[in-house]
Amino acid sequence: MKKSRLAILAALLFAVGAFVVAHDGGSATVVSLPAGVAPSPALVDSARLFDDVRTLASVPFDGRRTGTSGSHKARAYLQERFTQLGLTPFGAAYAQPFSFTVTSLKGLFTPGRPFRTSYNDAANYVGFIKGSGVPERFIVVSAHYDHLGSKGGQLYPGADDNASGVAAMLAVAAYFKAHPPTHTIVFAAFDGEEIGLQGAKAFMGALPFAKAQLALNLNFDMVSHNERNEIFAAGTSYTAALAPLVAEAARRHTVNVKLGHDHGQLLPGAVSEDWTDSSDHGPFHDAGVPFLYFGVEDHGDYHQPGDTFEHINQPFFNAVANLLVDVAATADRTLK
């Protein structure tokens, strides 16, 4: 997950002397949904879930930075898992290569750091399960698989960010393979999120179906590391009809689900953190597509070498993954 542009703007204002107070956690715009009192029947293979995170965050994957050998290992793993799950590719292959160029203002002031960098070796991995009822309507379940790689001799494993989201996405795919969906469900593992949501932008720029057929994006980014048993769902402020959908699923699980971190406002003396463009749901939203983004608030291991498999909260993650499968199944059942 990336810091939102609003949060960056707030930091810049603070740097030039503006008085800014963050109050997103206690904001009146945050809504806590009623949770269940007992765990619902398991929808997820927890051993497989944990193994996906453990593997993607392991040393040989070297932090999965776009274009590196670690990224290539992640791609091979995604190829294997998509094949195991029996997903159908759009065209001949799951891999959808793309390239992009980014500029960095720090490059103007930091010796040895380039102002412009080209990435010619990026790839999304995309597959789908065809719907049995309204196959011409699509739900995209997404998670980015890239992370920060190694810097200064330090490995940034990216277990929570975002091996966890990829593992949850694969769990949703396993569920729908066993329980054929009504809509066509697309599973997209995006590259280049940490460098400006590049994979999602590339996907939306070359959709393999008409945009009018895209009903919803479910995006998972950082869903395994929280000590308060708390997960946020952003997006309902833009599409109010999605709130009852999330609430219905939340009542069947013991995770504390909170609606918020969208429609942030920058006002004199206050800032409410807005996650609308903080991850790969951003380009979907920019294109007018409804989204639900699930993620935890930042923690001490966020973008740090400590973001390891050992530091995720396994019981919490397992509970969240079951919730996310339920949300996806509820969306498939109820969306028109």
PDB file of N, CA and C in Angstrom, residues 125-180:
ATOM      1  N   TYR A 125      -0.275 -10.534 -13.921  1.00  0.00           N
ATOM      2  CA  TYR A 125      -0.751 -11.903 -14.144  1.00  0.00           C
ATOM      3  C   TYR A 125      -2.258 -11.911 -13.934  1.00  0.00           C
ATOM      4  N   VAL A 126      -2.992 -12.332 -14.978  1.00  0.00           N
ATOM      5  CA  VAL A 126      -4.445 -12.194 -14.987  1.00  0.00           C
ATOM      6  C   VAL A 126      -5.091 -13.478 -15.503  1.00  0.00           C
ATOM      7  N   GLY A 127      -6.089 -13.961 -14.761  1.00  0.00           N
ATOM      8  CA  GLY A 127      -6.883 -15.104 -15.188  1.00  0.00           C
ATOM      9  C   GLY A 127      -8.310 -14.931 -14.700  1.00  0.00           C
ATOM     10  N   PHE A 128      -9.219 -15.782 -15.159  1.00  0.00           N
ATOM     11  CA  PHE A 128     -10.613 -15.606 -14.766  1.00  0.00           C
ATOM     12  C   PHE A 128     -11.324 -16.938 -14.629  1.00  0.00           C
ATOM     13  N   ILE A 129     -12.463 -16.909 -13.929  1.00  0.00           N
ATOM     14  CA  ILE A 129     -13.415 -18.015 -13.862  1.00  0.00           C
ATOM     15  C   ILE A 129     -14.710 -17.499 -14.462  1.00  0.00           C
ATOM     16  N   LYS A 130     -15.178 -18.136 -15.511  1.00  0.00           N
ATOM     17  CA  LYS A 130     -16.357 -17.645 -16.232  1.00  0.00           C
ATOM     18  C   LYS A 130     -17.614 -17.814 -15.399  1.00  0.00           C
ATOM     19  N   GLY A 131     -18.450 -16.795 -15.416  1.00  0.00           N
ATOM     20  CA  GLY A 131     -19.700 -16.838 -14.687  1.00  0.00           C
ATOM     21  C   GLY A 131     -20.710 -17.770 -15.324  1.00  0.00           C
ATOM     22  N   SER A 132     -21.548 -18.361 -14.477  1.00  0.00           N
ATOM     23  CA  SER A 132     -22.547 -19.302 -14.961  1.00  0.00           C
ATOM     24  C   SER A 132     -23.907 -18.640 -15.206  1.00  0.00           C
ATOM     25  N   GLY A 133     -24.085 -17.421 -14.685  1.00  0.00           N
ATOM     26  CA  GLY A 133     -25.375 -16.745 -14.810  1.00  0.00           C
ATOM     27  C   GLY A 133     -25.331 -15.537 -15.715  1.00  0.00           C
ATOM     28  N   VAL A 134     -24.456 -14.573 -15.364  1.00  0.00           N
ATOM     29  CA  VAL A 134     -24.283 -13.366 -16.177  1.00  0.00           C
ATOM     30  C   VAL A 134     -22.792 -13.213 -16.500  1.00  0.00           C
ATOM     31  N   PRO A 135     -22.275 -14.075 -17.375  1.00  0.00           N
ATOM     32  CA  PRO A 135     -20.833 -14.074 -17.648  1.00  0.00           C
ATOM     33  C   PRO A 135     -20.329 -12.800 -18.294  1.00  0.00           C
ATOM     34  N   GLU A 136     -21.245 -11.993 -18.839  1.00  0.00           N
ATOM     35  CA  GLU A 136     -20.823 -10.742 -19.483  1.00  0.00           C
ATOM     36  C   GLU A 136     -20.579  -9.627 -18.471  1.00  0.00           C
ATOM     37  N   ARG A 137     -20.840  -9.868 -17.187  1.00  0.00           N
ATOM     38  CA  ARG A 137     -20.551  -8.906 -16.119  1.00  0.00           C
ATOM     39  C   ARG A 137     -19.343  -9.397 -15.337  1.00  0.00           C
ATOM     40  N   PHE A 138     -18.394  -8.498 -15.074  1.00  0.00           N
ATOM     41  CA  PHE A 138     -17.098  -8.878 -14.509  1.00  0.00           C
ATOM     42  C   PHE A 138     -16.874  -8.233 -13.138  1.00  0.00           C
ATOM     43  N   ILE A 139     -16.345  -9.026 -12.224  1.00  0.00           N
ATOM     44  CA  ILE A 139     -15.816  -8.538 -10.947  1.00  0.00           C
ATOM     45  C   ILE A 139     -14.318  -8.813 -10.958  1.00  0.00           C
ATOM     46  N   VAL A 140     -13.500  -7.802 -10.717  1.00  0.00           N
ATOM     47  CA  VAL A 140     -12.053  -7.969 -10.685  1.00  0.00           C
ATOM     48  C   VAL A 140     -11.586  -8.010  -9.236  1.00  0.00           C
ATOM     49  N   VAL A 141     -10.941  -9.110  -8.858  1.00  0.00           N
ATOM     50  CA  VAL A 141     -10.313  -9.246  -7.543  1.00  0.00           C
ATOM     51  C   VAL A 141      -8.814  -9.040  -7.745  1.00  0.00           C
ATOM     52  N   SER A 142      -8.246  -8.035  -7.077  1.00  0.00           N
ATOM     53  CA  SER A 142      -6.868  -7.656  -7.372  1.00  0.00           C
ATOM     54  C   SER A 142      -6.011  -7.558  -6.124  1.00  0.00           C
ATOM     55  N   ALA A 143      -4.702  -7.716  -6.343  1.00  0.00           N
ATOM     56  CA  ALA A 143      -3.692  -7.522  -5.303  1.00  0.00           C
ATOM     57  C   ALA A 143      -2.353  -7.355  -6.006  1.00  0.00           C
ATOM     58  N   HIS A 144      -1.521  -6.461  -5.520  1.00  0.00           N
ATOM     59  CA  HIS A 144      -0.202  -6.295  -6.158  1.00  0.00           C
ATOM     60  C   HIS A 144       0.803  -7.251  -5.532  1.00  0.00           C
ATOM     61  N   TYR A 145       1.676  -7.814  -6.386  1.00  0.00           N
ATOM     62  CA  TYR A 145       2.671  -8.765  -5.900  1.00  0.00           C
ATOM     63  C   TYR A 145       4.065  -8.160  -5.758  1.00  0.00           C
ATOM     64  N   ASP A 146       4.281  -6.961  -6.288  1.00  0.00           N
ATOM     65  CA  ASP A 146       5.600  -6.339  -6.181  1.00  0.00           C
ATOM     66  C   ASP A 146       5.806  -5.732  -4.802  1.00  0.00           C
ATOM     67  N   HIS A 147       7.069  -5.512  -4.444  1.00  0.00           N
ATOM     68  CA  HIS A 147       7.404  -4.783  -3.218  1.00  0.00           C
ATOM     69  C   HIS A 147       8.688  -3.991  -3.468  1.00  0.00           C
ATOM     70  N   LEU A 148       9.459  -3.726  -2.446  1.00  0.00           N
ATOM     71  CA  LEU A 148      10.566  -2.766  -2.526  1.00  0.00           C
ATOM     72  C   LEU A 148      11.915  -3.386  -2.867  1.00  0.00           C
ATOM     73  N   GLY A 149      12.013  -4.723  -2.832  1.00  0.00           N
ATOM     74  CA  GLY A 149      13.275  -5.366  -3.149  1.00  0.00           C
ATOM     75  C   GLY A 149      14.277  -5.279  -2.013  1.00  0.00           C
ATOM     76  N   SER A 150      15.544  -5.112  -2.364  1.00  0.00           N
ATOM     77  CA  SER A 150      16.624  -4.938  -1.388  1.00  0.00           C
ATOM     78  C   SER A 150      17.245  -3.566  -1.582  1.00  0.00           C
ATOM     79  N   LYS A 151      17.521  -2.893  -0.467  1.00  0.00           N
ATOM     80  CA  LYS A 151      18.113  -1.561  -0.520  1.00  0.00           C
ATOM     81  C   LYS A 151      19.187  -1.455   0.549  1.00  0.00           C
ATOM     82  N   GLY A 152      20.366  -0.999   0.149  1.00  0.00           N
ATOM     83  CA  GLY A 152      21.455  -0.817   1.104  1.00  0.00           C
ATOM     84  C   GLY A 152      21.826  -2.079   1.841  1.00  0.00           C
ATOM     85  N   GLY A 153      21.712  -3.219   1.158  1.00  0.00           N
ATOM     86  CA  GLY A 153      22.049  -4.481   1.797  1.00  0.00           C
ATOM     87  C   GLY A 153      20.961  -5.044   2.681  1.00  0.00           C
ATOM     88  N   GLN A 154      19.806  -4.370   2.754  1.00  0.00           N
ATOM     89  CA  GLN A 154      18.686  -4.827   3.567  1.00  0.00           C
ATOM     90  C   GLN A 154      17.579  -5.372   2.671  1.00  0.00           C
ATOM     91  N   LEU A 155      17.054  -6.528   3.057  1.00  0.00           N
ATOM     92  CA  LEU A 155      15.933  -7.125   2.343  1.00  0.00           C
ATOM     93  C   LEU A 155      14.618  -6.596   2.901  1.00  0.00           C
ATOM     94  N   TYR A 156      13.729  -6.203   2.009  1.00  0.00           N
ATOM     95  CA  TYR A 156      12.376  -5.776   2.371  1.00  0.00           C
ATOM     96  C   TYR A 156      11.419  -6.867   1.876  1.00  0.00           C
ATOM     97  N   PRO A 157      11.043  -7.804   2.739  1.00  0.00           N
ATOM     98  CA  PRO A 157      10.328  -9.006   2.277  1.00  0.00           C
ATOM     99  C   PRO A 157       8.902  -8.749   1.808  1.00  0.00           C
ATOM    100  N   GLY A 158       8.209  -7.754   2.396  1.00  0.00           N
ATOM    101  CA  GLY A 158       6.855  -7.443   1.957  1.00  0.00           C
ATOM    102  C   GLY A 158       5.857  -8.552   2.219  1.00  0.00           C
ATOM    103  N   ALA A 159       5.861  -9.095   3.430  1.00  0.00           N
ATOM    104  CA  ALA A 159       4.904 -10.156   3.766  1.00  0.00           C
ATOM    105  C   ALA A 159       3.484  -9.600   3.834  1.00  0.00           C
ATOM    106  N   ASP A 160       3.286  -8.579   4.657  1.00  0.00           N
ATOM    107  CA  ASP A 160       1.959  -7.952   4.715  1.00  0.00           C
ATOM    108  C   ASP A 160       1.708  -7.148   3.448  1.00  0.00           C
ATOM    109  N   ASP A 161       2.725  -6.487   2.959  1.00  0.00           N
ATOM    110  CA  ASP A 161       2.633  -5.582   1.805  1.00  0.00           C
ATOM    111  C   ASP A 161       3.442  -6.143   0.630  1.00  0.00           C
ATOM    112  N   ASN A 162       2.928  -7.007  -0.239  1.00  0.00           N
ATOM    113  CA  ASN A 162       1.531  -7.373  -0.206  1.00  0.00           C
ATOM    114  C   ASN A 162       1.383  -8.851  -0.552  1.00  0.00           C
ATOM    115  N   ALA A 163       2.323  -9.664  -0.031  1.00  0.00           N
ATOM    116  CA  ALA A 163       2.133 -11.109  -0.183  1.00  0.00           C
ATOM    117  C   ALA A 163       0.809 -11.536   0.428  1.00  0.00           C
ATOM    118  N   SER A 164       0.385 -10.842   1.486  1.00  0.00           N
ATOM    119  CA  SER A 164      -0.877 -11.197   2.138  1.00  0.00           C
ATOM    120  C   SER A 164      -2.067 -10.986   1.205  1.00  0.00           C
ATOM    121  N   GLY A 165      -2.084  -9.874   0.491  1.00  0.00           N
ATOM    122  CA  GLY A 165      -3.183  -9.613  -0.426  1.00  0.00           C
ATOM    123  C   GLY A 165      -3.234 -10.614  -1.566  1.00  0.00           C
ATOM    124  N   VAL A 166      -2.049 -10.999  -2.077  1.00  0.00           N
ATOM    125  CA  VAL A 166      -1.992 -11.996  -3.145  1.00  0.00           C
ATOM    126  C   VAL A 166      -2.535 -13.333  -2.640  1.00  0.00           C
ATOM    127  N   ALA A 167      -2.125 -13.729  -1.433  1.00  0.00           N
ATOM    128  CA  ALA A 167      -2.597 -14.994  -0.871  1.00  0.00           C
ATOM    129  C   ALA A 167      -4.107 -14.981  -0.682  1.00  0.00           C
ATOM    130  N   ALA A 168      -4.657 -13.856  -0.225  1.00  0.00           N
ATOM    131  CA  ALA A 168      -6.107 -13.749  -0.058  1.00  0.00           C
ATOM    132  C   ALA A 168      -6.821 -13.816  -1.406  1.00  0.00           C
ATOM    133  N   MET A 169      -6.247 -13.164  -2.423  1.00  0.00           N
ATOM    134  CA  MET A 169      -6.826 -13.228  -3.763  1.00  0.00           C
ATOM    135  C   MET A 169      -6.853 -14.666  -4.268  1.00  0.00           C
ATOM    136  N   LEU A 170      -5.766 -15.410  -4.049  1.00  0.00           N
ATOM    137  CA  LEU A 170      -5.712 -16.807  -4.474  1.00  0.00           C
ATOM    138  C   LEU A 170      -6.721 -17.658  -3.706  1.00  0.00           C
ATOM    139  N   ALA A 171      -6.964 -17.310  -2.436  1.00  0.00           N
ATOM    140  CA  ALA A 171      -7.975 -18.022  -1.651  1.00  0.00           C
ATOM    141  C   ALA A 171      -9.373 -17.785  -2.218  1.00  0.00           C
ATOM    142  N   VAL A 172      -9.634 -16.565  -2.672  1.00  0.00           N
ATOM    143  CA  VAL A 172     -10.919 -16.272  -3.307  1.00  0.00           C
ATOM    144  C   VAL A 172     -11.052 -17.087  -4.596  1.00  0.00           C
ATOM    145  N   ALA A 173      -9.968 -17.183  -5.352  1.00  0.00           N
ATOM    146  CA  ALA A 173      -9.998 -17.975  -6.589  1.00  0.00           C
ATOM    147  C   ALA A 173     -10.291 -19.439  -6.291  1.00  0.00           C
ATOM    148  N   ALA A 174      -9.663 -19.985  -5.243  1.00  0.00           N
ATOM    149  CA  ALA A 174      -9.904 -21.381  -4.884  1.00  0.00           C
ATOM    150  C   ALA A 174     -11.369 -21.601  -4.511  1.00  0.00           C
ATOM    151  N   TYR A 175     -11.951 -20.635  -3.790  1.00  0.00           N
ATOM    152  CA  TYR A 175     -13.362 -20.752  -3.402  1.00  0.00           C
ATOM    153  C   TYR A 175     -14.261 -20.796  -4.639  1.00  0.00           C
ATOM    154  N   PHE A 176     -14.046 -19.877  -5.564  1.00  0.00           N
ATOM    155  CA  PHE A 176     -14.925 -19.814  -6.731  1.00  0.00           C
ATOM    156  C   PHE A 176     -14.688 -20.983  -7.692  1.00  0.00           C
ATOM    157  N   LYS A 177     -13.494 -21.574  -7.650  1.00  0.00           N
ATOM    158  CA  LYS A 177     -13.285 -22.762  -8.471  1.00  0.00           C
ATOM    159  C   LYS A 177     -14.148 -23.907  -7.957  1.00  0.00           C
ATOM    160  N   ALA A 178     -14.318 -23.954  -6.638  1.00  0.00           N
ATOM    161  CA  ALA A 178     -15.163 -24.997  -6.044  1.00  0.00           C
ATOM    162  C   ALA A 178     -16.638 -24.623  -6.027  1.00  0.00           C
ATOM    163  N   HIS A 179     -16.926 -23.325  -6.114  1.00  0.00           N
ATOM    164  CA  HIS A 179     -18.306 -22.826  -6.087  1.00  0.00           C
ATOM    165  C   HIS A 179     -18.476 -21.877  -7.272  1.00  0.00           C
ATOM    166  N   PRO A 180     -18.815 -22.393  -8.443  1.00  0.00           N
ATOM    167  CA  PRO A 180     -18.845 -21.565  -9.661  1.00  0.00           C
ATOM    168  C   PRO A 180     -19.657 -20.286  -9.480  1.00  0.00           C
TER     169      PRO A 180
END
